[in-house]
């Protein structure tokens, strides 16, 4: 039974939401960040980059305190307001490719994360969890929902469709050409029905935001332990999430880029690959695989197709059949010597939504020696791996939608 409840969001006023909303800080280039900070005083980037006011980079605990100060200033200046009534927030995104995503922003139980009702499919890095937990503990709010997914639900779908017949509270288009809509749901009957439908779900899955959810769980444990009057209803018992049906989820692959051939010549490398793969040189014609266990490779200005010799490799679990894991077990680790996918600086990732152009440019530019592409993982693969208690390699999925920070904020 998933506990998914309404909450009183802090959010921008209608006239300023398009100015406040921001992508994740890391997704901007330095020049883009500078431009937005210089030209838009309402951008949420001013909150997460508080040192801009002092023309100074600020990090660590000092930054956390300044983030909280900037946030409080936005509230004091009337840029943010808080809803009086706990609500669910129906949220729609229509991206520039025409994809449409419909879901509900709500507060999800951290205890459900602990009890595996909220299931994970990707490993996290412990020190990153702790850093973000300490950040949350200082600033006291979360401004970017975790993306969760669940089986399609007709009742919730009907309520969402009914709500969307009314005028949206927010409707804005970003410079990235995505259009965002938000509606409040605080009708008592609707709220009760939505909550019951989520309670009937035995499992929901993290689609994107494993570190954010893990950090929220660590925060819950810390604050629970430090509260002798803990009741289970405190705000820190929950974390903000965007819940969408599985049919709305869109998954892309991540390409792998490797800086060297681990001391091997091109010819020696290809000979080692031949033991497990049927290799075909495709020349300069761009090649993308279309089937599971097939890979594209870009090396020395040429594309290759790699077809797994299945007689030489056995799939012993749902994880072993995942292409990102297969590439790691058969090529990256034994041939190229990449053992630690998270911390080895010889490997980098480029999500497949950028197609293969970025991979080609980086290899041709000399920053990397070889690149690998694969088909995206499926929702069913993601769920099976989570249900089996296994974890995907890092950067196995690039998931859409991507929400903007600062549109709904959860205080605890």
Coordinates of N, CA and C in Angstrom, one line a residue, residues 41-203:
X41 N 16.3 38.2 -12.6 CA 16.4 38.3 -11.1 C 15.5 37.3 -10.4
X42 N 14.5 36.7 -11.1 CA 13.5 35.8 -10.5 C 13.9 34.4 -10.7
X43 N 14.9 34.1 -11.4 CA 15.3 32.7 -11.7 C 15.6 31.9 -10.4
X44 N 15.1 30.7 -10.3 CA 15.4 29.8 -9.2 C 16.9 29.6 -9.1
X45 N 17.7 29.8 -10.1 CA 19.1 29.7 -10.1 C 19.7 30.6 -9.1
X46 N 19.1 31.8 -8.8 CA 19.6 32.7 -7.8 C 19.6 32.0 -6.4
X47 N 18.6 31.2 -6.2 CA 18.5 30.5 -4.9 C 19.6 29.4 -4.8
X48 N 19.8 28.6 -5.8 CA 20.7 27.5 -5.7 C 22.2 27.9 -6.0
X49 N 22.3 29.2 -6.5 CA 23.7 29.7 -6.7 C 23.8 31.1 -6.0
X50 N 23.7 31.0 -4.6 CA 23.6 32.3 -3.9 C 24.8 33.1 -3.9
X51 N 26.0 32.5 -4.3 CA 27.2 33.3 -4.3 C 27.3 34.3 -5.4
X52 N 26.4 34.2 -6.4 CA 26.4 35.2 -7.5 C 26.3 36.6 -7.0
X53 N 25.5 36.8 -6.0 CA 25.3 38.2 -5.4 C 26.6 38.8 -5.0
X54 N 27.5 37.9 -4.5 CA 28.8 38.4 -4.0 C 30.0 38.2 -5.0
X55 N 29.6 37.8 -6.2 CA 30.6 37.5 -7.3 C 31.6 36.5 -6.8
X56 N 31.1 35.5 -6.1 CA 32.0 34.5 -5.5 C 31.4 33.1 -5.5
X57 N 32.2 32.1 -5.8 CA 31.8 30.7 -5.6 C 31.7 30.3 -4.2
X58 N 30.6 29.9 -3.7 CA 30.5 29.4 -2.3 C 30.1 28.0 -2.3
X59 N 30.7 27.2 -1.4 CA 30.4 25.8 -1.4 C 30.2 25.3 0.0
X60 N 29.8 24.0 0.2 CA 29.7 23.4 1.5 C 28.6 24.0 2.3
X61 N 28.8 23.9 3.6 CA 27.8 24.4 4.6 C 27.5 25.9 4.4
X62 N 28.5 26.7 4.0 CA 28.3 28.1 3.9 C 27.3 28.3 2.7
X63 N 27.4 27.5 1.7 CA 26.4 27.7 0.6 C 25.0 27.3 1.0
X64 N 24.9 26.2 1.8 CA 23.5 25.8 2.3 C 22.8 26.9 3.0
X65 N 23.5 27.6 3.9 CA 22.9 28.7 4.6 C 22.5 29.8 3.7
X66 N 23.3 30.1 2.7 CA 22.9 31.2 1.8 C 21.8 30.8 0.9
X67 N 21.7 29.5 0.5 CA 20.5 29.0 -0.2 C 19.2 29.3 0.6
X68 N 19.3 28.9 1.8 CA 18.1 29.2 2.7 C 17.7 30.6 2.7
X69 N 18.8 31.5 2.9 CA 18.5 32.9 2.9 C 17.8 33.5 1.7
X70 N 18.4 33.0 0.5 CA 17.8 33.5 -0.8 C 16.4 33.0 -0.9
X71 N 16.1 31.8 -0.5 CA 14.8 31.2 -0.5 C 13.8 32.0 0.3
X72 N 14.2 32.4 1.5 CA 13.4 33.2 2.4 C 13.1 34.5 1.8
X73 N 14.1 35.1 1.2 CA 13.9 36.4 0.5 C 12.9 36.3 -0.6
X74 N 12.9 35.2 -1.4 CA 11.9 35.1 -2.4 C 10.5 35.0 -1.8
X75 N 10.4 34.4 -0.6 CA 9.1 34.4 0.0 C 8.7 35.7 0.6
X76 N 9.7 36.4 1.2 CA 9.4 37.7 1.7 C 9.0 38.8 0.7
X77 N 9.6 38.6 -0.5 CA 9.3 39.5 -1.6 C 8.1 39.2 -2.4
X78 N 7.3 38.2 -2.0 CA 6.1 37.8 -2.6 C 6.3 37.1 -4.0
X79 N 7.5 36.6 -4.3 CA 7.7 35.8 -5.5 C 7.1 34.4 -5.3
X80 N 7.2 33.9 -4.1 CA 6.6 32.6 -3.7 C 5.4 32.8 -2.7
X81 N 4.4 32.0 -2.8 CA 3.3 31.9 -1.9 C 3.1 30.5 -1.6
X82 N 2.4 30.3 -0.4 CA 2.1 28.9 0.0 C 0.6 28.7 0.0
X83 N 0.1 27.5 -0.6 CA -1.3 27.2 -0.6 C -1.8 27.0 0.8
X84 N -3.1 27.4 1.0 CA -3.7 27.3 2.3 C -4.2 25.9 2.5
X85 N -4.6 25.2 1.5 CA -5.2 23.9 1.6 C -4.3 22.8 1.0
X86 N -4.1 21.7 1.7 CA -3.3 20.6 1.1 C -3.9 20.2 -0.2
X87 N -3.1 20.0 -1.2 CA -3.6 19.7 -2.6 C -2.7 18.7 -3.2
X88 N -3.3 18.0 -4.2 CA -2.6 17.3 -5.2 C -2.4 18.3 -6.3
X89 N -1.3 18.1 -7.1 CA -1.1 19.0 -8.2 C -0.9 18.2 -9.5
X90 N -2.0 18.3 -10.3 CA -2.0 17.7 -11.6 C -1.0 18.5 -12.5
X91 N 0.0 17.8 -13.1 CA 1.0 18.5 -13.9 C 1.1 17.8 -15.3
X92 N 1.1 18.7 -16.3 CA 1.3 18.2 -17.7 C 2.5 18.9 -18.3
X93 N 3.2 18.1 -19.0 CA 4.3 18.7 -19.8 C 4.1 18.2 -21.3
X94 N 4.2 19.1 -22.2 CA 4.2 18.8 -23.6 C 5.6 19.3 -24.1
X95 N 6.4 18.4 -24.5 CA 7.8 18.8 -24.9 C 7.8 19.2 -26.4
X96 N 9.0 19.7 -26.8 CA 9.1 20.2 -28.2 C 9.0 19.1 -29.2
X97 N 9.2 17.8 -28.8 CA 9.1 16.7 -29.7 C 7.6 16.2 -29.9
X98 N 6.7 16.9 -29.1 CA 5.3 16.5 -29.1 C 4.9 15.4 -28.1
X99 N 5.9 15.0 -27.3 CA 5.5 14.0 -26.2 C 4.8 14.7 -25.1
X100 N 3.7 14.0 -24.6 CA 2.9 14.6 -23.5 C 3.0 13.7 -22.3
X101 N 3.2 14.3 -21.1 CA 3.3 13.6 -19.9 C 2.3 14.2 -18.9
X102 N 1.5 13.3 -18.3 CA 0.4 13.7 -17.3 C 0.6 13.0 -16.0
X103 N 0.7 13.7 -14.9 CA 0.9 13.0 -13.7 C 0.4 13.9 -12.5
X104 N 0.8 13.5 -11.3 CA 0.4 14.2 -10.1 C 1.6 14.4 -9.2
X105 N 1.8 15.6 -8.8 CA 2.8 16.0 -7.8 C 2.2 15.8 -6.4
X106 N 2.9 15.0 -5.6 CA 2.3 14.7 -4.3 C 3.5 14.4 -3.3
X107 N 3.1 14.2 -2.0 CA 4.1 13.8 -1.0 C 4.1 12.3 -0.8
X108 N 5.2 11.6 -0.9 CA 5.3 10.2 -0.8 C 6.0 9.7 0.4
X109 N 5.6 8.7 1.1 CA 6.1 8.2 2.3 C 7.5 7.8 2.2
X110 N 8.4 8.3 3.1 CA 9.8 7.8 3.2 C 9.8 6.4 3.8
X111 N 8.9 6.1 4.6 CA 8.8 4.7 5.1 C 8.5 3.7 4.0
X112 N 7.7 4.1 3.0 CA 7.5 3.2 1.9 C 8.8 3.0 1.1
X113 N 9.7 4.0 1.1 CA 11.0 3.8 0.5 C 11.8 2.7 1.3
X114 N 11.7 2.9 2.6 CA 12.4 1.9 3.5 C 11.9 0.5 3.4
X115 N 10.6 0.4 3.2 CA 9.9 -0.9 3.2 C 9.8 -1.5 1.8
X116 N 10.4 -0.9 0.8 CA 10.5 -1.3 -0.6 C 9.1 -1.3 -1.3
X117 N 8.2 -0.5 -0.8 CA 7.0 -0.2 -1.5 C 7.3 0.7 -2.7
X118 N 8.2 1.7 -2.4 CA 8.8 2.5 -3.4 C 10.1 1.8 -3.8
X119 N 10.1 1.2 -5.0 CA 11.2 0.3 -5.4 C 12.3 1.0 -6.2
X120 N 13.5 0.6 -6.0 CA 14.7 1.2 -6.7 C 15.2 0.3 -7.7
X121 N 15.8 0.8 -8.8 CA 16.5 -0.1 -9.8 C 17.9 0.4 -10.1
X122 N 18.4 1.4 -9.4 CA 19.7 1.9 -9.7 C 20.5 2.2 -8.4
X123 N 21.8 1.8 -8.5 CA 22.6 2.1 -7.3 C 22.9 3.6 -7.1
X124 N 23.1 3.9 -5.9 CA 23.5 5.3 -5.6 C 24.9 5.4 -4.9
X125 N 25.4 6.6 -4.9 CA 26.8 6.8 -4.3 C 26.5 7.4 -2.9
X126 N 27.1 6.7 -1.9 CA 26.8 7.0 -0.5 C 27.1 8.5 -0.2
X127 N 28.3 8.9 -0.6 CA 28.7 10.3 -0.1 C 27.8 11.3 -0.8
X128 N 27.3 11.1 -2.0 CA 26.3 12.0 -2.6 C 25.0 12.0 -1.8
X129 N 24.6 10.9 -1.3 CA 23.4 10.8 -0.5 C 23.5 11.7 0.7
X130 N 24.7 11.5 1.4 CA 24.9 12.3 2.6 C 25.0 13.8 2.4
X131 N 25.7 14.1 1.3 CA 25.8 15.6 1.0 C 24.5 16.2 0.8
X132 N 23.6 15.5 0.0 CA 22.3 16.1 -0.3 C 21.4 16.1 0.9
X133 N 21.6 15.1 1.7 CA 20.8 15.0 3.0 C 21.1 16.2 3.9
X134 N 22.4 16.5 4.0 CA 22.8 17.6 4.8 C 22.3 18.9 4.2
X135 N 22.3 19.0 2.9 CA 21.8 20.2 2.2 C 20.3 20.4 2.6
X136 N 19.5 19.3 2.4 CA 18.1 19.4 2.7 C 17.9 19.8 4.2
X137 N 18.7 19.2 5.1 CA 18.5 19.5 6.5 C 18.7 21.0 6.8
X138 N 19.6 21.6 6.1 CA 19.8 23.0 6.3 C 18.8 23.9 5.7
X139 N 18.5 23.6 4.4 CA 17.6 24.6 3.7 C 16.1 24.4 4.0
X140 N 15.7 23.1 4.4 CA 14.4 22.9 4.9 C 13.3 22.8 3.8
X141 N 13.8 22.6 2.5 CA 12.8 22.4 1.4 C 13.3 21.6 0.3
X142 N 12.4 21.0 -0.5 CA 12.8 20.3 -1.7 C 12.1 20.9 -2.9
X143 N 12.8 21.3 -3.9 CA 12.2 22.0 -5.0 C 12.1 21.3 -6.3
X144 N 12.6 20.0 -6.3 CA 12.5 19.2 -7.6 C 12.0 17.8 -7.2
X145 N 10.8 17.5 -7.7 CA 10.2 16.2 -7.4 C 11.0 15.0 -7.9
X146 N 11.0 13.9 -7.2 CA 11.5 12.6 -7.7 C 10.4 12.1 -8.7
X147 N 10.9 11.5 -9.8 CA 10.0 10.9 -10.8 C 9.7 9.5 -10.4
X148 N 8.4 9.2 -10.1 CA 7.9 7.9 -9.8 C 6.9 7.4 -10.9
X149 N 6.9 6.1 -11.1 CA 5.9 5.6 -12.1 C 5.2 4.4 -11.5
X150 N 4.0 4.2 -12.0 CA 3.1 3.1 -11.5 C 2.3 2.6 -12.7
X151 N 1.7 1.4 -12.6 CA 0.8 0.9 -13.7 C -0.3 1.9 -14.0
X152 N -0.7 1.9 -15.2 CA -1.8 2.8 -15.6 C -3.0 2.6 -14.8
X153 N -3.7 3.6 -14.3 CA -4.8 3.5 -13.4 C -6.0 4.3 -14.0
X154 N -7.1 3.7 -14.4 CA -8.2 4.3 -15.1 C -8.9 5.4 -14.2
X155 N -9.0 5.1 -12.9 CA -9.6 6.1 -12.0 C -8.8 7.4 -12.0
X156 N -7.5 7.3 -11.7 CA -6.7 8.5 -11.7 C -6.7 9.2 -13.0
X157 N -6.6 8.4 -14.1 CA -6.6 9.0 -15.4 C -7.9 9.8 -15.7
X158 N -9.0 9.3 -15.2 CA -10.3 10.0 -15.4 C -10.3 11.3 -14.6
X159 N -9.8 11.3 -13.4 CA -9.8 12.5 -12.6 C -8.8 13.5 -13.2
X160 N -7.7 13.1 -13.6 CA -6.7 14.0 -14.2 C -7.3 14.6 -15.5
X161 N -8.0 13.8 -16.3 CA -8.7 14.4 -17.5 C -9.7 15.4 -17.1
X162 N -10.5 15.1 -16.1 CA -11.6 16.0 -15.7 C -11.0 17.3 -15.2
X163 N -10.0 17.2 -14.4 CA -9.3 18.4 -13.8 C -8.8 19.3 -14.9
X164 N -8.2 18.7 -16.0 CA -7.6 19.4 -17.1 C -8.6 20.1 -18.0
X165 N -9.9 19.9 -17.8 CA -10.9 20.6 -18.5 C -11.0 22.0 -18.1
X166 N -10.5 22.3 -16.8 CA -10.6 23.7 -16.3 C -9.3 24.4 -16.7
X167 N -9.4 25.7 -16.5 CA -8.2 26.5 -16.8 C -7.1 26.2 -15.8
X168 N -5.9 26.0 -16.4 CA -4.7 25.7 -15.5 C -4.3 26.9 -14.7
X169 N -3.9 26.5 -13.5 CA -3.3 27.6 -12.6 C -2.0 28.2 -13.2
X170 N -1.2 27.3 -13.7 CA 0.0 27.7 -14.4 C 0.0 27.2 -15.9
X171 N 0.4 28.0 -16.8 CA 0.6 27.5 -18.2 C 1.8 28.4 -18.7
X172 N 2.9 27.8 -18.9 CA 4.1 28.6 -19.4 C 4.9 27.7 -20.3
X173 N 5.6 28.3 -21.3 CA 6.5 27.7 -22.2 C 7.9 28.2 -21.9
X174 N 8.8 27.2 -21.9 CA 10.2 27.5 -21.6 C 11.0 27.9 -22.8
X175 N 12.1 28.4 -22.7 CA 13.0 28.7 -23.8 C 13.5 27.4 -24.5
X176 N 13.3 26.3 -23.8 CA 13.6 25.0 -24.3 C 12.4 24.5 -25.1
X177 N 11.3 25.3 -25.2 CA 10.1 25.0 -26.0 C 9.3 23.8 -25.4
X178 N 9.4 23.6 -24.1 CA 8.5 22.7 -23.4 C 7.4 23.5 -22.8
X179 N 6.1 23.1 -22.9 CA 5.0 23.8 -22.2 C 4.6 23.0 -21.0
X180 N 4.5 23.8 -19.9 CA 4.1 23.2 -18.6 C 2.7 23.7 -18.1
X181 N 2.0 22.8 -17.6 CA 0.6 23.2 -17.0 C 0.5 22.6 -15.6
X182 N -0.2 23.3 -14.7 CA -0.4 22.8 -13.4 C -1.8 23.2 -12.9
X183 N -2.5 22.2 -12.4 CA -3.8 22.4 -11.8 C -3.8 22.0 -10.3
X184 N -4.5 22.6 -9.5 CA -4.7 22.2 -8.1 C -5.9 21.3 -7.9
X185 N -5.7 20.3 -7.1 CA -6.8 19.4 -6.8 C -7.0 19.4 -5.3
X186 N -8.0 20.0 -4.7 CA -8.2 20.0 -3.3 C -9.7 19.7 -3.0
X187 N -10.5 19.4 -4.0 CA -11.8 18.9 -3.7 C -11.8 17.6 -2.8
X188 N -12.5 17.6 -1.7 CA -12.4 16.6 -0.7 C -12.7 15.2 -1.3
X189 N -13.7 15.0 -2.2 CA -14.0 13.7 -2.8 C -12.9 13.3 -3.7
X190 N -12.4 14.2 -4.5 CA -11.3 13.8 -5.4 C -10.0 13.5 -4.7
X191 N -9.7 14.2 -3.7 CA -8.5 13.9 -2.9 C -8.6 12.6 -2.2
X192 N -9.8 12.2 -1.7 CA -10.0 10.9 -1.0 C -9.8 9.8 -2.1
X193 N -10.4 10.0 -3.2 CA -10.4 8.9 -4.3 C -8.9 8.7 -4.7
X194 N -8.2 9.8 -5.0 CA -6.8 9.7 -5.4 C -6.0 9.0 -4.4
X195 N -6.1 9.4 -3.2 CA -5.3 8.8 -2.1 C -5.6 7.3 -2.0
X196 N -6.9 6.9 -2.1 CA -7.3 5.5 -2.0 C -6.7 4.7 -3.2
X197 N -6.7 5.3 -4.4 CA -6.2 4.6 -5.5 C -4.7 4.3 -5.4
X198 N -4.0 5.3 -4.8 CA -2.5 5.0 -4.5 C -2.4 4.0 -3.5
X199 N -3.2 4.0 -2.5 CA -3.1 3.0 -1.4 C -3.4 1.6 -1.9
X200 N -4.1 1.5 -3.0 CA -4.4 0.2 -3.6 C -3.2 -0.4 -4.4
X201 N -2.2 0.5 -4.6 CA -1.0 0.1 -5.4 C 0.0 -0.6 -4.4
X202 N 0.4 -1.9 -4.7 CA 1.3 -2.5 -3.8 C 2.8 -2.0 -4.0
X203 N 3.0 -1.4 -5.2 CA 4.4 -1.0 -5.5 C 4.3 0.2 -6.5

